[in-house]
Amino acid sequence: MNAHPLLRRLLPALTGALFIALWYLAHALLASERRFLLPPPHSVLFAFRDHGPVLWSAAMNTLQGALLGFGTAVIGSSLAALVLSLTPLVRASLYPYLMILQLTPIIVIAPILILWAGAGIVSVTIITFLICFFPLVVNTTQGLISTDRNLVDLFRMCRASRWQEIWLLRAPGALPYFFTGLRIAATLAPIGAIVGDFYAGNSAGGQGGLGFLTIIYSSQFKIAALFATAVSSCALGFLFAGGVVALSWLCLHRWHDSYSRSDV
Amino acid sequence: MPPFVEFHQVTKRYGEGPAILADVSLQVERGEFVSFIGPSGCGKSTLLKLVAGLSPVTTGTLTVDGLSPHSAAEELAFVFQEPTLLPWLTVERNVEVPLRLRGEPPERRRERARKALALVGLSERAEYYPRQLSGGQRMRVSIARALSLTPKLLLLDEPFGALDEMTRDRLNEELLAIRAEQGWTAFFVTHAVAEAVFLSHRIILLAANPGRIHREIRVDLPYPRTAETRQTPAFQALVAAVSRELRALPNAAPATATP
């Protein structure tokens, strides 16, 4: 079905408007003594006005933790993927331990981390790293070992060195897989930082992030402010996901089939 | 003068498996165009891999220009069944890949890539990416990549199998025209009898299980061969004869008489 392009642009806005209308309706339908549980949309806007500076500095702290954790996970997982791609033997001996890392819940790891690294940015970064690492390393490794057999033969016939094979053949070929992992990790990074902050955040010197703010607002029953915190977290998520989508487009659109257009 | 490529009682098996090729002896002269045809499992692709030095012979000897295939690597170029291009590189960069791996300086390899692309009529597509090309054009790039190495021996593993008949015929003609200029020796694996007859001095029929030479057929049609050659009774008689031989092979898979 071919919707008119203008309609296609308008549709998301319409969905949003409908959602807000339903929100108001739900608010109005609640018994008056329970209405505080679901503040209307404009109260959330007022919460942004009233708590703006606090929310902003918390969001920046969370962004910092998310970026640090995400960045170190990208570097760490790429190096790990290179090692894992060497031989099936290496993969067989290391994969089970990667699984352990992934399967241990963060809420179990967090208290240990806080004991080791203390509350604050270091622990938040490590928790974000742990959450982002797995999808990245699994996808990138898969990409590095999925090289076309004939291309490998071509490189061997030309007496390519191990490094040439990795840099000119395997790594560029793994890019689409890497970006699949990166997209997953990008949506996880802000969540990781907020969860990390929830357990390991530190309010000292205004260093708390959105996770820490959640604890404060919920203890104070500031429900509109909690909604504002949720919206801020969501905005951070969009920022990450959007950045990765843009980067992926930059790196792949010229050659990869996922960006093929019928008019080229 | 010794033969350019010589197989002497070559047998190939992988590990403890059955013989893929058994007792193959063959001599190929410089400048000869030799096609290999036979049912699936006759080891024709394996035979090319042996010559390419991608895999060692199990017993017997194989020499290229008096050297082991591995030592002769600089004299060889390989054209795969698929175009086997790097999708993230432009056409010209793709052609440059083997030269780059051999450490040629950038200007040299650029010049040689341009020349090779001109040979296959793709100069204008140098800055395109592979996905922007048709199947036939991709195969041309693949051939240009092999030719840019100025090989003495060109190994082609069913390069035109995936193309439509018209494109295949045209590429066959172009390949012969380029060969007339450059004079390389060719090993050409195919499923298509007409293609083998059109291109070759000699057709080697292989039988399967284990892969072995069944018969050799000389093609005495004069070069240069053109589209008209296909219309001559002599050509058609040869195609019919080779097809008959092929069908008569034990446990032969159905082969196509026309490509």
Short mmCIF file of C-alpha atoms in Angstrom, two decimals:
data_model
loop_
_atom_site.label_atom_id
_atom_site.label_comp_id
_atom_site.label_asym_id
_atom_site.label_seq_id
_atom_site.Cartn_x
_atom_site.Cartn_y
_atom_site.Cartn_z
CA MET A 1 0.00 0.00 0.00
CA ASN A 2 1.36 3.38 -0.96
CA ALA A 3 0.34 6.07 1.49
CA HIS A 4 0.72 9.64 0.38
CA PRO A 5 4.17 10.89 1.50
CA LEU A 6 2.66 13.79 3.42
CA LEU A 7 0.27 11.44 5.20
CA ARG A 8 3.21 9.22 6.01
CA ARG A 9 4.93 12.14 7.71
CA LEU A 10 1.80 13.08 9.60
CA LEU A 11 0.91 9.64 10.84
CA PRO A 12 3.42 9.46 13.71
CA ALA A 13 2.25 12.89 14.90
CA LEU A 14 -1.35 11.71 14.76
CA THR A 15 -0.50 8.60 16.77
CA GLY A 16 1.19 10.80 19.35
CA ALA A 17 -1.81 13.14 19.57
CA LEU A 18 -4.15 10.19 20.00
CA PHE A 19 -1.94 8.80 22.76
CA ILE A 20 -1.96 12.11 24.65
CA ALA A 21 -5.74 12.37 24.27
CA LEU A 22 -6.14 8.89 25.76
CA TRP A 23 -3.81 9.87 28.57
CA TYR A 24 -6.00 12.86 29.46
CA LEU A 25 -9.07 10.66 29.22
CA ALA A 26 -7.59 8.08 31.59
CA HIS A 27 -6.62 10.86 33.99
CA ALA A 28 -10.17 12.25 33.91
CA LEU A 29 -11.73 8.83 34.42
CA LEU A 30 -9.73 8.09 37.56
CA ALA A 31 -11.45 8.71 40.87
CA SER A 32 -10.32 12.11 42.09
CA GLU A 33 -8.45 10.79 45.15
CA ARG A 34 -6.41 8.51 42.88
CA ARG A 35 -5.68 11.03 40.14
CA PHE A 36 -2.25 11.86 41.55
CA LEU A 37 -1.11 8.41 40.40
CA LEU A 38 -1.39 9.46 36.78
CA PRO A 39 -0.45 13.09 36.39
CA PRO A 40 -1.75 14.64 33.15
CA PRO A 41 0.75 15.39 30.35
CA HIS A 42 1.00 19.08 31.16
CA SER A 43 2.05 18.28 34.74
CA VAL A 44 4.95 16.35 33.28
CA LEU A 45 5.87 19.45 31.27
CA PHE A 46 5.67 21.52 34.47
CA ALA A 47 7.92 18.97 36.15
CA PHE A 48 10.48 19.59 33.42
CA ARG A 49 10.21 23.32 34.15
CA ASP A 50 10.48 22.87 37.94
CA HIS A 51 13.20 20.22 37.96
CA GLY A 52 14.92 21.24 34.72
CA PRO A 53 18.45 21.91 36.00
CA VAL A 54 18.46 18.79 38.19
CA LEU A 55 17.16 16.63 35.36
CA TRP A 56 19.65 18.11 32.93
CA SER A 57 22.68 17.53 35.13
CA ALA A 58 21.45 14.01 35.97
CA ALA A 59 20.95 13.28 32.27
CA MET A 60 24.46 14.55 31.50
CA ASN A 61 25.91 12.32 34.22
CA THR A 62 24.02 9.36 32.82
CA LEU A 63 25.13 10.26 29.30
CA GLN A 64 28.72 10.31 30.46
CA GLY A 65 28.43 6.88 32.06
CA ALA A 66 26.60 5.50 29.05
CA LEU A 67 29.19 6.86 26.61
CA LEU A 68 32.11 5.58 28.65
CA GLY A 69 30.57 2.13 29.08
CA PHE A 70 29.49 1.96 25.45
CA GLY A 71 32.84 3.17 24.14
CA THR A 72 34.88 0.76 26.21
CA ALA A 73 32.51 -2.06 25.26
CA VAL A 74 32.96 -1.28 21.55
CA ILE A 75 36.76 -1.31 21.85
CA GLY A 76 36.87 -4.30 24.19
CA SER A 77 34.42 -6.38 22.20
CA SER A 78 36.22 -5.67 18.91
CA LEU A 79 39.51 -6.86 20.34
CA ALA A 80 37.81 -9.87 21.91
CA ALA A 81 36.08 -10.67 18.60
CA LEU A 82 39.45 -10.57 16.79
CA VAL A 83 40.82 -13.11 19.24
CA LEU A 84 37.68 -15.24 19.11
CA SER A 85 37.74 -15.28 15.30
CA LEU A 86 41.21 -16.83 15.20
CA THR A 87 40.21 -20.49 15.58
CA PRO A 88 37.16 -22.55 16.58
CA LEU A 89 39.28 -23.82 19.46
CA VAL A 90 39.59 -20.36 20.98
CA ARG A 91 35.85 -19.84 20.55
CA ALA A 92 35.00 -23.16 22.17
CA SER A 93 37.19 -22.40 25.16
CA LEU A 94 35.96 -18.83 25.73
CA TYR A 95 32.28 -18.78 24.75
CA PRO A 96 30.98 -20.50 27.92
CA TYR A 97 32.56 -17.79 30.05
CA LEU A 98 31.07 -15.05 27.91
CA MET A 99 27.71 -16.69 28.51
CA ILE A 100 28.32 -16.62 32.27
CA LEU A 101 29.03 -12.92 32.01
CA GLN A 102 25.81 -12.37 30.12
CA LEU A 103 23.63 -14.61 32.26
CA THR A 104 24.58 -13.18 35.63
CA PRO A 105 22.02 -10.49 36.47
CA ILE A 106 23.35 -6.99 37.01
CA ILE A 107 21.58 -6.69 40.36
CA VAL A 108 23.81 -9.52 41.60
CA ILE A 109 26.97 -8.02 40.16
CA ALA A 110 26.25 -4.46 41.28
CA PRO A 111 26.84 -4.86 45.03
CA ILE A 112 30.14 -6.63 44.36
CA LEU A 113 31.22 -3.88 41.99
CA ILE A 114 30.33 -1.20 44.51
CA LEU A 115 32.46 -2.95 47.09
CA TRP A 116 35.35 -3.05 44.64
CA ALA A 117 35.10 0.25 42.82
CA GLY A 118 32.87 2.29 45.12
CA ALA A 119 29.70 4.08 44.15
CA GLY A 120 30.06 6.49 41.25
CA ILE A 121 31.03 6.80 37.63
CA VAL A 122 33.49 3.89 37.59
CA SER A 123 30.87 1.38 38.72
CA VAL A 124 28.26 2.88 36.37
CA THR A 125 30.70 2.57 33.47
CA ILE A 126 31.52 -1.02 34.30
CA ILE A 127 27.83 -1.97 34.54
CA THR A 128 27.11 -0.31 31.18
CA PHE A 129 30.12 -2.07 29.70
CA LEU A 130 28.84 -5.44 30.94
CA ILE A 131 25.42 -4.89 29.42
CA CYS A 132 26.73 -3.71 26.02
CA PHE A 133 29.59 -6.15 25.63
CA PHE A 134 27.77 -9.38 24.80
CA PRO A 135 25.68 -8.40 21.77
CA LEU A 136 28.70 -6.61 20.34
CA VAL A 137 31.17 -9.44 20.73
CA VAL A 138 28.78 -12.11 19.47
CA ASN A 139 27.81 -10.19 16.33
CA THR A 140 31.29 -8.98 15.48
CA THR A 141 32.78 -12.45 15.92
CA GLN A 142 30.09 -13.89 13.68
CA GLY A 143 30.93 -11.24 11.08
CA LEU A 144 34.65 -11.96 11.23
CA ILE A 145 34.18 -15.67 10.65
CA SER A 146 31.50 -15.37 7.95
CA THR A 147 33.87 -14.31 5.19
CA ASP A 148 33.17 -15.74 1.74
CA ARG A 149 35.36 -18.82 1.27
CA ASN A 150 36.29 -17.81 -2.28
CA LEU A 151 37.48 -14.40 -1.13
CA VAL A 152 39.68 -16.08 1.45
CA ASP A 153 41.08 -18.31 -1.32
CA LEU A 154 41.70 -15.26 -3.48
CA PHE A 155 43.65 -13.63 -0.65
CA ARG A 156 45.62 -16.82 0.02
CA MET A 157 46.49 -17.15 -3.67
CA CYS A 158 47.83 -13.61 -3.60
CA ARG A 159 49.93 -14.54 -0.57
CA ALA A 160 48.12 -12.08 1.67
CA SER A 161 49.52 -11.86 5.19
CA ARG A 162 47.34 -12.65 8.18
CA TRP A 163 47.02 -8.92 8.85
CA GLN A 164 46.08 -8.07 5.28
CA GLU A 165 43.43 -10.75 5.45
CA ILE A 166 42.01 -9.23 8.62
CA TRP A 167 42.16 -5.54 7.67
CA LEU A 168 41.31 -5.71 4.00
CA LEU A 169 38.89 -8.63 4.03
CA ARG A 170 37.51 -9.84 7.34
CA ALA A 171 37.08 -6.54 9.18
CA PRO A 172 35.27 -4.63 6.42
CA GLY A 173 33.13 -7.71 5.76
CA ALA A 174 32.21 -7.85 9.44
CA LEU A 175 31.00 -4.23 9.48
CA PRO A 176 27.32 -5.01 8.83
CA TYR A 177 27.35 -7.57 11.66
CA PHE A 178 29.20 -5.14 13.90
CA PHE A 179 26.52 -2.52 13.28
CA THR A 180 23.78 -4.99 14.14
CA GLY A 181 25.47 -5.49 17.49
CA LEU A 182 26.06 -1.76 17.81
CA ARG A 183 22.37 -0.98 17.36
CA ILE A 184 21.42 -3.40 20.11
CA ALA A 185 24.19 -2.08 22.37
CA ALA A 186 23.17 1.54 21.67
CA THR A 187 19.68 0.96 23.01
CA LEU A 188 21.12 -0.91 25.99
CA ALA A 189 23.80 1.65 26.89
CA PRO A 190 21.55 4.36 28.43
CA ILE A 191 19.48 1.67 30.15
CA GLY A 192 22.68 0.13 31.49
CA ALA A 193 23.89 3.49 32.76
CA ILE A 194 20.56 4.21 34.45
CA VAL A 195 20.36 0.77 36.05
CA GLY A 196 23.99 1.13 37.07
CA ASP A 197 23.27 4.54 38.52
CA PHE A 198 20.24 3.15 40.34
CA TYR A 199 22.50 0.74 42.22
CA ALA A 200 25.83 2.47 42.16
CA GLY A 201 24.95 6.12 41.68
CA ASN A 202 26.39 8.73 43.95
CA SER A 203 24.67 11.94 44.89
CA ALA A 204 27.79 13.45 46.40
CA GLY A 205 28.58 16.72 44.67
CA GLY A 206 25.52 16.45 42.40
CA GLN A 207 27.06 13.47 40.59
CA GLY A 208 23.91 11.35 40.51
CA GLY A 209 22.37 10.33 37.23
CA LEU A 210 18.84 9.54 36.16
CA GLY A 211 18.83 6.27 38.09
CA PHE A 212 19.70 8.00 41.29
CA LEU A 213 17.09 10.68 40.61
CA THR A 214 14.50 7.93 40.24
CA ILE A 215 15.21 6.78 43.77
CA ILE A 216 14.89 10.32 45.11
CA TYR A 217 11.67 11.19 43.26
CA SER A 218 9.98 7.92 44.13
CA SER A 219 10.82 8.33 47.81
CA GLN A 220 9.28 11.81 47.61
CA PHE A 221 6.20 10.65 45.64
CA LYS A 222 6.98 13.17 42.92
CA ILE A 223 5.16 11.22 40.26
CA ALA A 224 5.17 13.88 37.54
CA ALA A 225 8.92 14.25 38.05
CA LEU A 226 9.28 10.48 37.70
CA PHE A 227 7.50 10.71 34.38
CA ALA A 228 9.85 13.51 33.36
CA THR A 229 12.79 11.30 34.32
CA ALA A 230 11.36 8.51 32.18
CA VAL A 231 11.01 10.87 29.22
CA SER A 232 14.61 12.05 29.68
CA SER A 233 15.86 8.43 29.74
CA CYS A 234 13.93 7.77 26.59
CA ALA A 235 15.45 10.84 24.92
CA LEU A 236 18.92 9.56 25.78
CA GLY A 237 18.01 6.22 24.22
CA PHE A 238 16.89 7.94 21.03
CA LEU A 239 20.12 9.93 20.97
CA PHE A 240 22.18 6.74 21.10
CA ALA A 241 20.06 4.78 18.64
CA GLY A 242 19.92 7.73 16.24
CA GLY A 243 23.68 8.22 16.40
CA VAL A 244 24.33 4.59 15.57
CA VAL A 245 21.79 4.55 12.74
CA ALA A 246 23.51 7.61 11.25
CA LEU A 247 26.98 6.09 11.65
CA SER A 248 25.83 2.84 10.13
CA TRP A 249 24.38 4.73 7.15
CA LEU A 250 27.66 6.60 6.71
CA CYS A 251 29.70 3.42 6.65
CA LEU A 252 27.42 1.11 4.70
CA HIS A 253 25.03 2.94 2.41
CA ARG A 254 27.33 3.06 -0.58
CA TRP A 255 27.88 -0.65 -0.82
CA HIS A 256 25.68 -2.73 1.46
CA ASP A 257 22.50 -4.35 0.15
CA SER A 258 20.49 -3.29 3.19
CA TYR A 259 20.65 0.25 1.83
CA SER A 260 20.01 -0.64 -1.80
CA ARG A 261 17.57 1.57 -3.61
CA SER A 262 15.69 0.58 -6.72
CA ASP A 263 17.00 3.60 -8.62
CA VAL A 264 20.73 2.88 -8.45
CA MET B 1 60.86 -27.59 -24.35
CA PRO B 2 59.06 -29.23 -21.41
CA PRO B 3 55.28 -28.87 -21.18
CA PHE B 4 54.05 -25.74 -19.43
CA VAL B 5 51.76 -27.61 -17.05
CA GLU B 6 52.35 -31.26 -16.30
CA PHE B 7 50.31 -33.68 -14.20
CA HIS B 8 52.13 -36.94 -13.58
CA GLN B 9 49.98 -39.66 -12.00
CA VAL B 10 48.33 -37.16 -9.69
CA THR B 11 45.97 -38.44 -7.02
CA LYS B 12 44.09 -36.23 -4.59
CA ARG B 13 42.17 -37.17 -1.51
CA TYR B 14 41.17 -35.17 1.55
CA GLY B 15 42.29 -36.86 4.75
CA GLU B 16 41.25 -40.50 4.78
CA GLY B 17 38.38 -39.85 2.37
CA PRO B 18 37.92 -41.41 -1.05
CA ALA B 19 40.09 -40.26 -3.97
CA ILE B 20 38.69 -37.11 -5.58
CA LEU B 21 41.13 -37.43 -8.46
CA ALA B 22 42.88 -40.67 -9.37
CA ASP B 23 45.96 -41.15 -11.49
CA VAL B 24 45.64 -38.02 -13.61
CA SER B 25 48.37 -37.51 -16.17
CA LEU B 26 48.19 -34.58 -18.52
CA GLN B 27 50.49 -32.25 -20.40
CA VAL B 28 49.47 -28.79 -21.47
CA GLU B 29 51.50 -26.63 -23.84
CA ARG B 30 52.11 -22.91 -23.56
CA GLY B 31 49.25 -20.91 -25.01
CA GLU B 32 46.83 -23.82 -25.03
CA PHE B 33 43.19 -23.34 -24.08
CA VAL B 34 42.02 -26.50 -22.31
CA SER B 35 38.50 -27.11 -21.04
CA PHE B 36 37.49 -29.64 -18.42
CA ILE B 37 34.01 -31.05 -18.53
CA GLY B 38 32.29 -33.89 -16.72
CA PRO B 39 29.54 -34.85 -14.31
CA SER B 40 29.39 -33.42 -10.80
CA GLY B 41 31.87 -35.12 -8.53
CA CYS B 42 34.44 -35.61 -11.29
CA GLY B 43 36.87 -33.36 -9.45
CA LYS B 44 37.20 -30.64 -12.03
CA SER B 45 37.14 -27.82 -9.49
CA THR B 46 39.60 -29.72 -7.30
CA LEU B 47 41.90 -30.05 -10.31
CA LEU B 48 41.93 -26.25 -10.67
CA LYS B 49 42.60 -25.81 -6.95
CA LEU B 50 45.62 -28.09 -7.25
CA VAL B 51 47.02 -26.02 -10.10
CA ALA B 52 46.29 -22.84 -8.15
CA GLY B 53 48.34 -24.15 -5.24
CA LEU B 54 45.36 -23.83 -2.89
CA SER B 55 45.65 -27.49 -1.99
CA PRO B 56 48.57 -29.94 -2.32
CA VAL B 57 48.50 -33.12 -4.42
CA THR B 58 48.35 -36.33 -2.38
CA THR B 59 50.57 -38.42 -4.64
CA GLY B 60 52.19 -37.84 -8.01
CA THR B 61 53.71 -34.60 -9.25
CA LEU B 62 52.26 -31.42 -10.65
CA THR B 63 54.43 -28.70 -12.12
CA VAL B 64 53.66 -25.29 -13.58
CA ASP B 65 56.46 -23.85 -15.69
CA GLY B 66 58.78 -26.37 -14.06
CA LEU B 67 57.87 -25.19 -10.55
CA SER B 68 55.53 -26.41 -7.84
CA PRO B 69 52.13 -24.66 -8.11
CA HIS B 70 52.82 -22.82 -4.87
CA SER B 71 56.09 -21.40 -6.22
CA ALA B 72 54.46 -20.52 -9.51
CA ALA B 73 51.77 -18.41 -7.78
CA GLU B 74 52.99 -15.22 -9.44
CA GLU B 75 52.26 -16.64 -12.87
CA LEU B 76 48.68 -17.63 -12.08
CA ALA B 77 45.36 -15.91 -11.88
CA PHE B 78 42.07 -17.44 -10.84
CA VAL B 79 38.53 -16.59 -11.92
CA PHE B 80 35.93 -18.03 -9.56
CA GLN B 81 32.47 -19.38 -10.23
CA GLU B 82 31.03 -16.31 -8.54
CA PRO B 83 32.39 -12.83 -9.27
CA THR B 84 33.89 -12.88 -5.72
CA LEU B 85 34.23 -9.11 -5.47
CA LEU B 86 34.62 -7.11 -2.28
CA PRO B 87 31.27 -5.28 -2.08
CA TRP B 88 32.70 -2.34 -0.13
CA LEU B 89 35.24 -1.45 -2.80
CA THR B 90 34.62 0.28 -6.12
CA VAL B 91 35.16 -1.65 -9.32
CA GLU B 92 38.63 -0.21 -9.83
CA ARG B 93 39.68 -0.87 -6.23
CA ASN B 94 38.45 -4.43 -6.60
CA VAL B 95 40.64 -4.96 -9.63
CA GLU B 96 43.57 -3.54 -7.67
CA VAL B 97 43.20 -5.96 -4.74
CA PRO B 98 45.65 -8.69 -5.87
CA LEU B 99 48.18 -6.06 -6.98
CA ARG B 100 47.83 -4.37 -3.62
CA LEU B 101 48.41 -7.66 -1.82
CA ARG B 102 51.52 -8.19 -3.90
CA GLY B 103 52.79 -4.81 -2.78
CA GLU B 104 52.61 -2.89 -6.08
CA PRO B 105 52.86 0.88 -5.61
CA PRO B 106 49.53 2.75 -5.90
CA GLU B 107 50.14 4.46 -9.27
CA ARG B 108 51.32 1.24 -10.90
CA ARG B 109 48.33 -0.75 -9.73
CA ARG B 110 45.94 2.02 -10.69
CA GLU B 111 47.33 2.08 -14.18
CA ARG B 112 47.19 -1.69 -14.54
CA ALA B 113 43.64 -1.80 -13.17
CA ARG B 114 42.53 0.85 -15.67
CA LYS B 115 44.09 -1.10 -18.51
CA ALA B 116 42.42 -4.33 -17.44
CA LEU B 117 39.05 -2.62 -17.12
CA ALA B 118 39.43 -1.17 -20.60
CA LEU B 119 40.05 -4.70 -21.91
CA VAL B 120 36.69 -5.88 -20.62
CA GLY B 121 34.93 -2.69 -21.67
CA LEU B 122 34.18 -1.37 -18.19
CA SER B 123 36.32 1.79 -18.03
CA GLU B 124 33.22 3.84 -17.48
CA ARG B 125 32.14 1.82 -14.46
CA ALA B 126 35.43 2.18 -12.56
CA GLU B 127 33.88 4.17 -9.72
CA TYR B 128 30.76 2.00 -9.36
CA TYR B 129 30.19 -0.41 -6.52
CA PRO B 130 29.63 -4.10 -7.39
CA ARG B 131 25.97 -4.05 -6.40
CA GLN B 132 25.34 -1.39 -9.05
CA LEU B 133 26.43 -3.76 -11.83
CA SER B 134 24.65 -6.56 -13.67
CA GLY B 135 25.76 -10.18 -13.27
CA GLY B 136 27.65 -10.08 -16.55
CA GLN B 137 29.42 -6.86 -15.65
CA ARG B 138 30.47 -8.26 -12.28
CA MET B 139 31.98 -11.27 -14.02
CA ARG B 140 33.85 -8.91 -16.35
CA VAL B 141 35.31 -7.13 -13.32
CA SER B 142 36.36 -10.49 -11.95
CA ILE B 143 38.09 -11.29 -15.24
CA ALA B 144 39.72 -7.86 -15.33
CA ARG B 145 41.05 -8.49 -11.83
CA ALA B 146 42.67 -11.72 -13.02
CA LEU B 147 44.05 -10.10 -16.20
CA SER B 148 45.56 -7.18 -14.29
CA LEU B 149 48.09 -9.67 -12.95
CA THR B 150 49.26 -10.38 -16.52
CA PRO B 151 49.17 -14.11 -15.77
CA LYS B 152 50.83 -16.78 -17.87
CA LEU B 153 48.16 -19.23 -16.79
CA LEU B 154 44.54 -18.31 -16.27
CA LEU B 155 42.37 -20.68 -14.26
CA LEU B 156 38.63 -20.28 -14.73
CA ASP B 157 36.16 -22.27 -12.62
CA GLU B 158 32.79 -22.18 -14.41
CA PRO B 159 32.96 -18.42 -14.63
CA PHE B 160 29.89 -17.99 -16.80
CA GLY B 161 27.65 -20.67 -15.31
CA ALA B 162 25.25 -18.23 -13.68
CA LEU B 163 24.78 -15.99 -16.72
CA ASP B 164 22.09 -16.00 -19.37
CA GLU B 165 22.97 -17.51 -22.73
CA MET B 166 23.38 -14.26 -24.65
CA THR B 167 25.69 -12.74 -22.06
CA ARG B 168 27.66 -15.95 -21.85
CA ASP B 169 28.16 -16.13 -25.62
CA ARG B 170 29.33 -12.54 -25.74
CA LEU B 171 31.76 -13.04 -22.85
CA ASN B 172 33.11 -16.18 -24.54
CA GLU B 173 33.87 -14.13 -27.64
CA GLU B 174 35.48 -11.34 -25.61
CA LEU B 175 37.58 -13.83 -23.67
CA LEU B 176 38.97 -15.30 -26.91
CA ALA B 177 39.68 -11.83 -28.30
CA ILE B 178 41.67 -10.91 -25.18
CA ARG B 179 43.51 -14.23 -25.28
CA ALA B 180 44.49 -13.60 -28.90
CA GLU B 181 46.22 -10.42 -27.72
CA GLN B 182 47.81 -11.73 -24.55
CA GLY B 183 48.44 -15.38 -25.30
CA TRP B 184 47.98 -16.84 -21.82
CA THR B 185 47.33 -20.52 -21.27
CA ALA B 186 43.86 -21.31 -19.96
CA PHE B 187 42.31 -24.02 -17.80
CA PHE B 188 38.57 -23.65 -18.12
CA VAL B 189 36.05 -25.69 -16.12
CA THR B 190 32.51 -25.76 -17.43
CA HIS B 191 29.25 -27.69 -17.54
CA ALA B 192 28.36 -26.41 -20.99
CA VAL B 193 29.51 -28.38 -24.00
CA ALA B 194 28.99 -25.61 -26.57
CA GLU B 195 31.07 -23.22 -24.50
CA ALA B 196 33.89 -25.74 -24.17
CA VAL B 197 33.90 -26.40 -27.93
CA PHE B 198 33.79 -22.72 -28.77
CA LEU B 199 36.73 -21.77 -26.54
CA SER B 200 39.13 -24.70 -26.51
CA HIS B 201 41.99 -26.28 -28.39
CA ARG B 202 41.32 -29.37 -26.36
CA ILE B 203 38.51 -30.70 -24.20
CA ILE B 204 39.26 -33.10 -21.37
CA LEU B 205 36.30 -35.29 -20.44
CA LEU B 206 36.40 -36.36 -16.83
CA ALA B 207 34.57 -39.31 -15.27
CA ALA B 208 33.44 -39.33 -11.66
CA ASN B 209 34.02 -41.52 -8.57
CA PRO B 210 36.94 -41.25 -8.55
CA GLY B 211 37.59 -38.27 -10.82
CA ARG B 212 39.76 -39.34 -13.72
CA ILE B 213 40.48 -38.48 -17.34
CA HIS B 214 38.06 -40.32 -19.55
CA ARG B 215 38.92 -38.93 -22.97
CA GLU B 216 40.52 -36.02 -24.74
CA ILE B 217 38.89 -34.35 -27.70
CA ARG B 218 40.79 -31.97 -29.99
CA VAL B 219 38.82 -29.06 -31.37
CA ASP B 220 40.27 -28.31 -34.78
CA LEU B 221 38.21 -25.23 -35.53
CA PRO B 222 40.45 -22.37 -36.66
CA TYR B 223 40.89 -19.24 -34.53
CA PRO B 224 39.78 -16.48 -34.47
CA ARG B 225 36.41 -17.90 -33.58
CA THR B 226 33.46 -15.57 -33.67
CA ALA B 227 29.69 -15.68 -33.35
CA GLU B 228 29.60 -17.10 -36.90
CA THR B 229 31.67 -20.06 -35.80
CA ARG B 230 28.68 -21.32 -33.83
CA GLN B 231 26.65 -21.54 -37.02
CA THR B 232 29.09 -23.80 -38.86
CA PRO B 233 28.27 -27.50 -39.31
CA ALA B 234 31.74 -28.45 -38.03
CA PHE B 235 31.07 -26.66 -34.71
CA GLN B 236 27.65 -28.20 -34.32
CA ALA B 237 28.92 -31.67 -35.16
CA LEU B 238 31.57 -31.32 -32.46
CA VAL B 239 29.03 -30.18 -29.89
CA ALA B 240 26.88 -33.18 -30.72
CA ALA B 241 29.83 -35.56 -30.51
CA VAL B 242 31.04 -34.24 -27.16
CA SER B 243 27.51 -34.33 -25.75
CA ARG B 244 27.19 -37.97 -26.81
CA GLU B 245 30.47 -38.84 -25.13
CA LEU B 246 29.36 -37.08 -21.99
CA ARG B 247 26.04 -38.90 -21.86
CA ALA B 248 27.79 -42.22 -22.36
CA LEU B 249 29.86 -41.70 -19.21
CA PRO B 250 28.94 -44.07 -16.36
CA ASN B 251 26.68 -42.46 -13.74
CA ALA B 252 26.81 -39.18 -15.61
CA ALA B 253 24.66 -36.34 -14.44
CA PRO B 254 22.62 -34.79 -17.25
CA ALA B 255 24.82 -32.25 -18.99
CA THR B 256 23.49 -29.45 -21.12
CA ALA B 257 24.24 -29.56 -24.82
CA THR B 258 23.59 -25.88 -25.18
CA PRO B 259 24.63 -23.43 -22.50
#
